[in-house]
């Protein structure tokens, strides 16, 4: 088959903020030096994709979204020696360069070059218009071209459809508990928002040995799922929740609160649910118009720590082998996070369900 043909791919293209998501044939650029082409096996819908689609987060367009994905290497660009054709890989939307100040100082999740690949087109449409890769990965497509350092080679025994969730939701939720906040055995934990990230935080709290794990959400079915995954209590989000949390934490409030929504209102609620001296970890990505206010007196008096969390403070090389072991042992349940599977034509509807909060994760299978 000619190279041109091999590099053509169906993809979900966004051309304007809040505009339609159309499935189109695009032509991928040949992988450049240090790049690879990947056939996508599974990609799940993350809230950040929704935020990029609605303009809450900035995205140069036209673009292909999708950043929580796993696939197989099908072409190597010049100079790529640490990956081979046929390798199963997890895509990393926040790949560390291993060379900047942050990478050198143990903060790979804040790498200053992580977003570099997203600034350049990686494909063009039938009219020749350049297309940008959303979050440098562009996984809502049959194929993509990414930097080789955005590919983490997967062990053969981790199924690709489950591994995809490790691309964002699970590493963010579990990492928030384990790495960002460092929850200790016996501590009490509240998780606000039980989507893919929140349900992963619940699992992270169970694995960390938290004694009290309280999940909060507006949607009833997700409360049941949270209990199955390790929550000791699951409560409808609302004005009653704060009092119920106090009752479940000897009147003090929780040692740790994880806000997996990221709105001003949920951040302020979360702050009030934590005990004096407790910690509020902000996991959900809010928006430029979400303003949270604190009086300097309350900051002093309550002495709570506020811990903003980027991608669960993930260092793929350090943390992914631990998560693979937790998947193998069954401690980490990835399958239960998938509400349903769709093909590329279902992405727009999947976004609507995500916006309504009725699903944990919707998994796209572009090649099935
Ligand atoms: Zn770096
Ligand atoms: Zn994400």
Tab-separated table of C-alpha atoms and ligand atoms in Angstrom:
chain	number	residue	atom	x	y	z
A	1	UNK	CA	0.000	0.000	0.000
A	2	UNK	CA	1.300	3.477	-0.816
A	3	UNK	CA	2.432	5.625	2.149
A	4	UNK	CA	-0.281	8.167	1.351
A	5	UNK	CA	-2.991	5.529	1.711
A	6	UNK	CA	-1.550	4.065	4.880
A	7	UNK	CA	-1.487	7.491	6.520
A	8	UNK	CA	-5.069	8.416	5.774
A	9	UNK	CA	-7.297	8.106	8.825
A	10	UNK	CA	-10.887	8.709	9.859
A	11	UNK	CA	-10.924	11.240	12.713
A	12	UNK	CA	-13.362	13.334	14.755
A	13	UNK	CA	-12.625	16.954	13.791
A	14	UNK	CA	-13.610	20.090	15.729
A	15	UNK	CA	-13.537	23.332	13.713
A	16	UNK	CA	-15.096	25.871	16.075
A	17	UNK	CA	-15.879	26.309	19.775
A	18	UNK	CA	-19.124	24.443	20.559
A	19	UNK	CA	-19.366	23.526	16.883
A	20	UNK	CA	-20.196	20.098	15.472
A	21	UNK	CA	-17.790	17.176	15.834
A	22	UNK	CA	-17.558	15.650	12.370
A	23	UNK	CA	-16.060	12.317	11.360
A	24	UNK	CA	-13.780	13.036	8.400
A	25	UNK	CA	-10.984	11.497	6.417
A	26	UNK	CA	-7.710	13.257	7.235
A	27	UNK	CA	-4.192	12.771	5.933
A	28	UNK	CA	-1.519	12.311	8.598
A	29	UNK	CA	1.933	13.787	8.070
A	30	UNK	CA	4.754	11.221	7.909
A	31	UNK	CA	6.298	10.852	11.387
A	32	UNK	CA	9.197	13.300	11.660
A	33	UNK	CA	12.410	12.752	13.616
A	34	UNK	CA	11.532	11.413	17.066
A	35	UNK	CA	7.889	10.753	16.116
A	36	UNK	CA	5.769	7.649	15.572
A	37	UNK	CA	2.448	6.736	13.981
A	38	UNK	CA	0.043	4.837	16.231
A	39	UNK	CA	-3.101	2.842	15.411
A	40	UNK	CA	-5.593	3.690	18.164
A	41	UNK	CA	-7.270	0.670	19.767
A	42	UNK	CA	-9.217	2.505	22.470
A	43	UNK	CA	-9.675	6.127	23.531
A	44	UNK	CA	-11.977	7.301	26.289
A	45	UNK	CA	-13.842	10.574	26.621
A	46	UNK	CA	-12.405	12.805	29.361
A	47	UNK	CA	-13.870	15.988	30.792
A	48	UNK	CA	-10.877	17.913	29.455
A	49	UNK	CA	-11.921	16.958	25.899
A	50	UNK	CA	-15.300	18.474	26.679
A	51	UNK	CA	-13.608	21.623	28.048
A	52	UNK	CA	-11.487	21.887	24.876
A	53	UNK	CA	-14.606	21.411	22.769
A	54	UNK	CA	-16.610	24.106	24.588
A	55	UNK	CA	-13.737	26.607	24.759
A	56	UNK	CA	-13.284	26.433	28.552
A	57	UNK	CA	-9.738	25.307	27.696
A	58	UNK	CA	-7.889	26.828	24.715
A	59	UNK	CA	-7.380	24.763	21.540
A	60	UNK	CA	-6.051	25.817	18.130
A	61	UNK	CA	-8.471	24.574	15.433
A	62	UNK	CA	-9.250	22.650	13.361
A	63	UNK	CA	-8.194	19.907	15.715
A	64	UNK	CA	-8.761	16.297	16.654
A	65	UNK	CA	-9.372	15.757	20.376
A	66	UNK	CA	-8.898	12.615	22.497
A	67	UNK	CA	-5.988	12.147	24.911
A	68	UNK	CA	-6.790	9.077	27.047
A	69	UNK	CA	-5.801	6.267	24.736
A	70	UNK	CA	-3.819	3.159	23.938
A	71	UNK	CA	-2.763	1.696	20.610
A	72	UNK	CA	-0.085	-0.045	18.594
A	73	UNK	CA	2.965	1.475	16.881
A	74	UNK	CA	2.657	1.173	13.089
A	75	UNK	CA	5.422	3.485	11.791
A	76	UNK	CA	8.650	4.894	13.208
A	77	UNK	CA	10.088	8.302	12.310
A	78	UNK	CA	13.843	8.804	11.854
A	79	UNK	CA	15.920	8.289	15.003
A	80	UNK	CA	13.350	6.383	17.059
A	81	UNK	CA	15.208	3.443	18.562
A	82	UNK	CA	13.425	2.692	21.847
A	83	UNK	CA	10.110	1.622	20.258
A	84	UNK	CA	9.351	-0.973	17.570
A	85	UNK	CA	6.533	-1.528	15.091
A	86	UNK	CA	3.899	-3.672	16.820
A	87	UNK	CA	4.621	-2.340	20.319
A	88	UNK	CA	1.474	-1.792	22.418
A	89	UNK	CA	1.646	1.706	23.920
A	90	UNK	CA	-0.186	4.038	26.258
A	91	UNK	CA	-0.353	7.627	24.982
A	92	UNK	CA	0.850	10.313	27.400
A	93	UNK	CA	-0.805	13.712	26.869
A	94	UNK	CA	1.677	15.324	29.265
A	95	UNK	CA	4.968	13.662	28.229
A	96	UNK	CA	8.062	14.745	30.148
A	97	UNK	CA	11.144	15.807	28.138
A	98	UNK	CA	13.455	14.521	30.955
A	99	UNK	CA	15.695	17.503	30.275
A	100	UNK	CA	14.112	20.711	31.631
A	101	UNK	CA	14.403	22.149	35.176
A	102	UNK	CA	11.108	20.554	36.290
A	103	UNK	CA	12.005	17.112	34.923
A	104	UNK	CA	15.412	17.397	36.621
A	105	UNK	CA	13.787	18.276	39.952
A	106	UNK	CA	11.299	15.415	40.264
A	107	UNK	CA	8.328	17.346	38.854
A	108	UNK	CA	7.954	15.633	35.478
A	109	UNK	CA	4.203	16.379	35.510
A	110	UNK	CA	5.055	20.095	35.172
A	111	UNK	CA	7.523	19.620	32.270
A	112	UNK	CA	7.812	22.869	30.333
A	113	UNK	CA	7.922	21.057	26.984
A	114	UNK	CA	5.007	18.673	27.566
A	115	UNK	CA	2.635	20.657	25.325
A	116	UNK	CA	5.138	21.369	22.523
A	117	UNK	CA	3.821	18.845	19.978
A	118	UNK	CA	0.302	20.276	20.236
A	119	UNK	CA	1.486	23.616	18.829
A	120	UNK	CA	2.213	22.212	15.336
A	121	UNK	CA	-0.153	20.644	12.798
A	122	UNK	CA	0.145	16.877	12.456
A	123	UNK	CA	-2.284	16.295	9.582
A	124	UNK	CA	-4.395	18.072	6.964
A	125	UNK	CA	-7.966	17.706	5.767
A	126	UNK	CA	-9.162	17.039	2.206
A	127	UNK	CA	-8.983	20.765	1.381
A	128	UNK	CA	-5.366	20.884	2.583
A	129	UNK	CA	-6.139	22.812	5.813
A	130	UNK	CA	-3.641	21.977	8.574
A	131	UNK	CA	-5.073	20.125	11.586
A	132	UNK	CA	-3.713	20.323	15.133
A	133	UNK	CA	-3.442	17.421	17.600
A	134	UNK	CA	-5.568	18.113	20.708
A	135	UNK	CA	-3.362	17.779	23.820
A	136	UNK	CA	-0.615	16.538	21.472
A	137	UNK	CA	-2.333	13.155	21.097
A	138	UNK	CA	-5.456	13.446	18.846
A	139	UNK	CA	-6.761	10.005	19.733
A	140	UNK	CA	-10.384	10.191	18.469
A	141	UNK	CA	-9.182	8.753	15.189
A	142	UNK	CA	-8.134	5.491	13.598
A	143	UNK	CA	-4.518	6.647	13.712
A	144	UNK	CA	-2.401	9.481	15.033
A	145	UNK	CA	1.161	10.775	14.893
A	146	UNK	CA	2.772	11.663	18.223
A	147	UNK	CA	6.201	12.280	19.714
A	148	UNK	CA	7.899	9.007	20.648
A	149	UNK	CA	8.225	10.213	24.259
A	150	UNK	CA	4.414	10.427	24.371
A	151	UNK	CA	4.311	6.617	24.052
A	152	UNK	CA	4.809	4.383	27.074
A	153	UNK	CA	5.367	0.757	26.133
A	154	UNK	CA	2.677	-1.413	27.748
A	155	UNK	CA	3.252	-4.877	29.207
A	156	UNK	CA	1.608	-7.578	27.055
A	157	UNK	CA	-0.726	-8.697	29.860
A	158	UNK	CA	-2.554	-5.350	30.241
A	159	UNK	CA	-5.471	-5.254	27.722
A	160	UNK	CA	-5.322	-2.122	25.528
A	161	UNK	CA	-8.986	-1.232	26.091
A	162	UNK	CA	-8.388	-1.070	29.848
A	163	UNK	CA	-4.950	0.493	29.574
A	164	UNK	CA	-6.453	3.508	27.775
A	165	UNK	CA	-7.981	4.663	31.068
A	166	UNK	CA	-4.496	4.916	32.544
A	167	UNK	CA	-3.863	7.741	30.079
A	168	UNK	CA	-5.685	10.282	32.201
A	169	UNK	CA	-8.606	9.349	34.505
A	170	UNK	CA	-6.931	6.652	36.562
A	171	UNK	CA	-3.460	8.155	36.767
A	172	UNK	CA	-5.031	11.497	37.727
A	173	UNK	CA	-7.491	10.154	40.314
A	174	UNK	CA	-5.273	7.529	41.916
A	175	UNK	CA	-2.219	9.790	41.618
A	176	UNK	CA	-4.028	12.666	43.353
A	177	UNK	CA	-4.575	10.413	46.375
A	178	UNK	CA	-1.282	8.571	46.312
A	179	UNK	CA	1.234	11.129	45.098
A	180	UNK	CA	-0.217	14.662	45.272
A	181	UNK	CA	-1.891	14.323	48.676
A	182	UNK	CA	-0.155	11.222	50.069
A	183	UNK	CA	-3.172	9.778	51.891
A	184	UNK	CA	-2.049	7.549	54.803
A	185	UNK	CA	-3.706	4.403	56.198
A	186	UNK	CA	-6.557	5.169	58.579
A	187	UNK	CA	-7.245	8.674	57.218
A	188	UNK	CA	-10.671	9.928	56.148
A	189	UNK	CA	-11.298	10.952	52.544
A	190	UNK	CA	-14.101	12.780	50.712
A	191	UNK	CA	-14.298	12.647	46.895
A	192	UNK	CA	-16.501	15.260	45.186
A	193	UNK	CA	-17.641	14.230	41.682
A	194	UNK	CA	-17.745	10.533	40.784
A	195	UNK	CA	-16.834	10.485	37.092
A	196	UNK	CA	-13.858	8.496	35.821
A	197	UNK	CA	-11.379	10.587	37.829
A	198	UNK	CA	-13.439	10.643	41.055
A	199	UNK	CA	-14.122	6.900	40.945
A	200	UNK	CA	-10.379	6.392	40.467
A	201	UNK	CA	-9.709	8.604	43.498
A	202	UNK	CA	-12.111	6.394	45.498
A	203	UNK	CA	-10.095	3.347	44.421
A	204	UNK	CA	-6.849	5.146	45.261
A	205	UNK	CA	-8.163	5.906	48.750
A	206	UNK	CA	-9.126	2.254	49.265
A	207	UNK	CA	-5.689	1.094	48.081
A	208	UNK	CA	-4.026	3.670	50.389
A	209	UNK	CA	-5.900	2.151	53.349
A	210	UNK	CA	-8.174	5.104	54.130
A	211	UNK	CA	-10.686	4.066	56.814
A	212	UNK	CA	-13.521	6.384	55.785
A	213	UNK	CA	-14.131	7.071	52.077
A	214	UNK	CA	-17.127	9.263	51.254
A	215	UNK	CA	-18.156	9.788	47.620
A	216	UNK	CA	-20.439	12.670	46.565
A	217	UNK	CA	-22.306	13.043	43.278
A	218	UNK	CA	-25.572	14.352	41.845
A	219	UNK	CA	-26.283	11.121	39.951
A	220	UNK	CA	-27.705	8.203	41.938
A	221	UNK	CA	-26.259	5.327	39.836
A	222	UNK	CA	-22.737	6.610	40.342
A	223	UNK	CA	-23.176	6.444	44.135
A	224	UNK	CA	-23.761	2.691	43.881
A	225	UNK	CA	-20.715	2.264	41.661
A	226	UNK	CA	-18.580	4.261	44.134
A	227	UNK	CA	-19.582	1.857	46.916
A	228	UNK	CA	-18.643	-1.120	44.761
A	229	UNK	CA	-15.238	0.438	44.123
A	230	UNK	CA	-14.440	1.149	47.770
A	231	UNK	CA	-16.477	4.071	49.149
A	232	UNK	CA	-17.656	3.408	52.719
A	233	UNK	CA	-20.443	5.944	52.153
A	234	UNK	CA	-21.825	7.589	49.009
A	235	UNK	CA	-24.034	10.649	49.367
A	236	UNK	CA	-26.051	12.840	47.014
A	237	UNK	CA	-24.221	16.169	46.542
A	238	UNK	CA	-26.246	18.965	48.124
A	239	UNK	CA	-26.657	21.214	51.135
A	240	UNK	CA	-27.019	18.254	53.534
A	241	UNK	CA	-23.684	16.703	52.569
A	242	UNK	CA	-21.445	18.810	54.792
A	243	UNK	CA	-23.350	17.896	57.953
A	244	UNK	CA	-23.407	14.210	56.976
A	245	UNK	CA	-19.631	14.310	56.452
A	246	UNK	CA	-19.121	15.848	59.904
A	247	UNK	CA	-21.257	13.079	61.408
A	248	UNK	CA	-19.059	10.482	59.681
A	249	UNK	CA	-15.780	12.103	60.852
A	250	UNK	CA	-16.360	12.587	64.599
A	251	UNK	CA	-17.518	16.148	63.994
A	252	UNK	CA	-14.115	17.303	62.699
A	253	UNK	CA	-14.418	17.099	58.909
A	254	UNK	CA	-12.275	14.918	56.641
A	255	UNK	CA	-8.485	14.622	56.658
A	256	UNK	CA	-8.566	14.862	52.855
A	257	UNK	CA	-11.052	16.242	50.353
A	258	UNK	CA	-10.574	15.688	46.587
A	259	UNK	CA	-12.539	18.053	44.368
A	260	UNK	CA	-12.786	16.251	41.033
A	261	UNK	CA	-15.082	18.932	39.566
A	262	UNK	CA	-13.008	22.111	39.888
A	263	UNK	CA	-15.766	24.746	39.994
A	264	UNK	CA	-15.521	27.672	42.428
A	265	UNK	CA	-18.543	26.288	44.305
A	266	UNK	CA	-17.138	22.767	44.676
A	267	UNK	CA	-13.726	24.090	45.728
A	268	UNK	CA	-15.344	26.198	48.452
A	269	UNK	CA	-17.572	23.274	49.515
A	270	UNK	CA	-14.547	20.997	49.623
A	271	UNK	CA	-12.647	23.505	51.740
A	272	UNK	CA	-15.445	23.452	54.291
A	273	UNK	CA	-15.654	19.641	54.310
A	274	UNK	CA	-11.994	19.271	55.344
A	275	UNK	CA	-11.036	19.300	59.016
A	276	UNK	CA	-8.957	22.062	60.537
A	277	UNK	CA	-5.420	21.279	59.356
A	278	UNK	CA	-6.739	18.921	56.656
A	279	UNK	CA	-6.030	19.059	52.939
A	280	UNK	CA	-8.107	20.011	49.902
A	281	UNK	CA	-6.714	18.604	46.653
A	282	UNK	CA	-8.096	20.273	43.518
A	283	UNK	CA	-8.191	17.667	40.766
A	284	UNK	CA	-10.898	18.860	38.352
A	285	UNK	CA	-9.949	21.563	35.851
A	286	UNK	CA	-12.089	24.665	36.236
A	287	UNK	CA	-12.169	27.690	34.000
A	288	UNK	CA	-10.873	31.243	33.731
A	289	UNK	CA	-14.154	32.644	35.052
A	290	UNK	CA	-14.258	30.447	38.169
A	291	UNK	CA	-13.037	32.689	40.986
A	292	UNK	CA	-12.693	31.342	44.532
A	293	UNK	CA	-12.394	33.709	47.483
A	294	UNK	CA	-11.018	33.112	50.948
A	295	UNK	CA	-10.626	35.599	53.765
A	296	UNK	CA	-7.087	35.759	55.093
A	297	UNK	CA	-8.512	35.018	58.535
A	298	UNK	CA	-10.127	31.731	57.446
A	299	UNK	CA	-6.937	30.650	55.675
A	300	UNK	CA	-5.038	31.226	58.930
A	301	UNK	CA	-7.622	29.818	61.323
A	302	UNK	CA	-8.475	26.581	59.477
A	303	UNK	CA	-4.831	25.963	58.493
A	304	UNK	CA	-5.898	23.657	55.657
A	305	UNK	CA	-3.528	22.844	52.800
A	306	UNK	CA	-4.733	23.498	49.248
A	307	UNK	CA	-3.041	21.170	46.772
A	308	UNK	CA	-3.704	21.792	43.070
A	309	UNK	CA	-3.106	18.565	41.157
A	310	UNK	CA	-1.848	18.240	37.561
A	311	UNK	CA	-2.366	14.737	36.063
A	312	UNK	CA	-2.063	13.126	39.520
A	313	UNK	CA	1.566	14.378	39.750
A	314	UNK	CA	2.303	11.518	37.335
A	315	UNK	CA	5.828	10.487	36.483
A	316	UNK	CA	5.070	7.690	34.020
A	317	UNK	CA	8.412	5.924	34.456
A	318	UNK	CA	8.100	5.932	38.243
A	319	UNK	CA	4.361	5.343	38.684
A	320	UNK	CA	2.977	3.269	35.779
A	321	UNK	CA	4.714	0.005	36.830
A	322	UNK	CA	2.980	0.368	40.226
A	323	UNK	CA	-0.412	0.896	38.561
A	324	UNK	CA	0.141	-2.117	36.267
A	325	UNK	CA	0.745	-4.272	39.351
A	326	UNK	CA	-2.440	-2.935	40.939
A	327	UNK	CA	-4.391	-3.807	37.766
A	328	UNK	CA	-2.904	-7.334	37.754
A	329	UNK	CA	-3.746	-7.919	41.419
A	330	UNK	CA	-7.306	-6.663	40.883
A	331	UNK	CA	-6.872	-3.798	43.380
A	332	UNK	CA	-7.398	-1.357	40.549
A	333	UNK	CA	-10.630	-2.078	38.668
A	334	UNK	CA	-10.495	-0.407	35.249
A	335	UNK	CA	-13.354	-2.315	33.592
A	336	UNK	CA	-16.015	-0.968	35.958
A	337	UNK	CA	-15.167	2.594	34.932
A	338	UNK	CA	-16.363	2.008	31.356
A	339	UNK	CA	-20.066	2.833	31.015
A	340	UNK	CA	-20.246	1.891	27.318
A	341	UNK	CA	-18.271	1.467	24.080
A	342	UNK	CA	-18.868	3.462	20.884
A	343	UNK	CA	-17.264	4.035	17.483
A	344	UNK	CA	-16.070	7.419	16.150
A	345	UNK	CA	-19.602	8.412	15.085
A	346	UNK	CA	-20.752	8.256	18.734
A	347	UNK	CA	-18.281	10.808	20.104
A	348	UNK	CA	-20.633	13.816	19.891
A	349	UNK	CA	-23.359	11.975	21.810
A	350	UNK	CA	-20.773	10.733	24.301
A	351	UNK	CA	-19.823	14.347	25.020
A	352	UNK	CA	-23.475	15.179	25.758
A	353	UNK	CA	-23.658	12.331	28.284
A	354	UNK	CA	-20.404	13.468	29.848
A	355	UNK	CA	-21.749	17.017	30.200
A	356	UNK	CA	-24.843	15.676	31.940
A	357	UNK	CA	-22.683	13.629	34.283
A	358	UNK	CA	-24.581	10.393	33.645
A	359	UNK	CA	-21.543	8.314	32.658
A	360	UNK	CA	-18.158	7.453	34.163
A	361	UNK	CA	-16.150	6.742	31.012
A	362	UNK	CA	-17.296	6.220	27.408
A	363	UNK	CA	-14.747	4.209	25.427
A	364	UNK	CA	-14.226	4.854	21.707
A	365	UNK	CA	-13.038	1.899	19.590
A	366	UNK	CA	-12.052	3.653	16.330
A	367	UNK	CA	-10.914	0.529	14.479
A	368	UNK	CA	-13.538	-2.004	15.488
B	1	LIG	ZN1	10.819	18.528	30.963
B	2	LIG	ZN1	-8.116	13.848	30.648
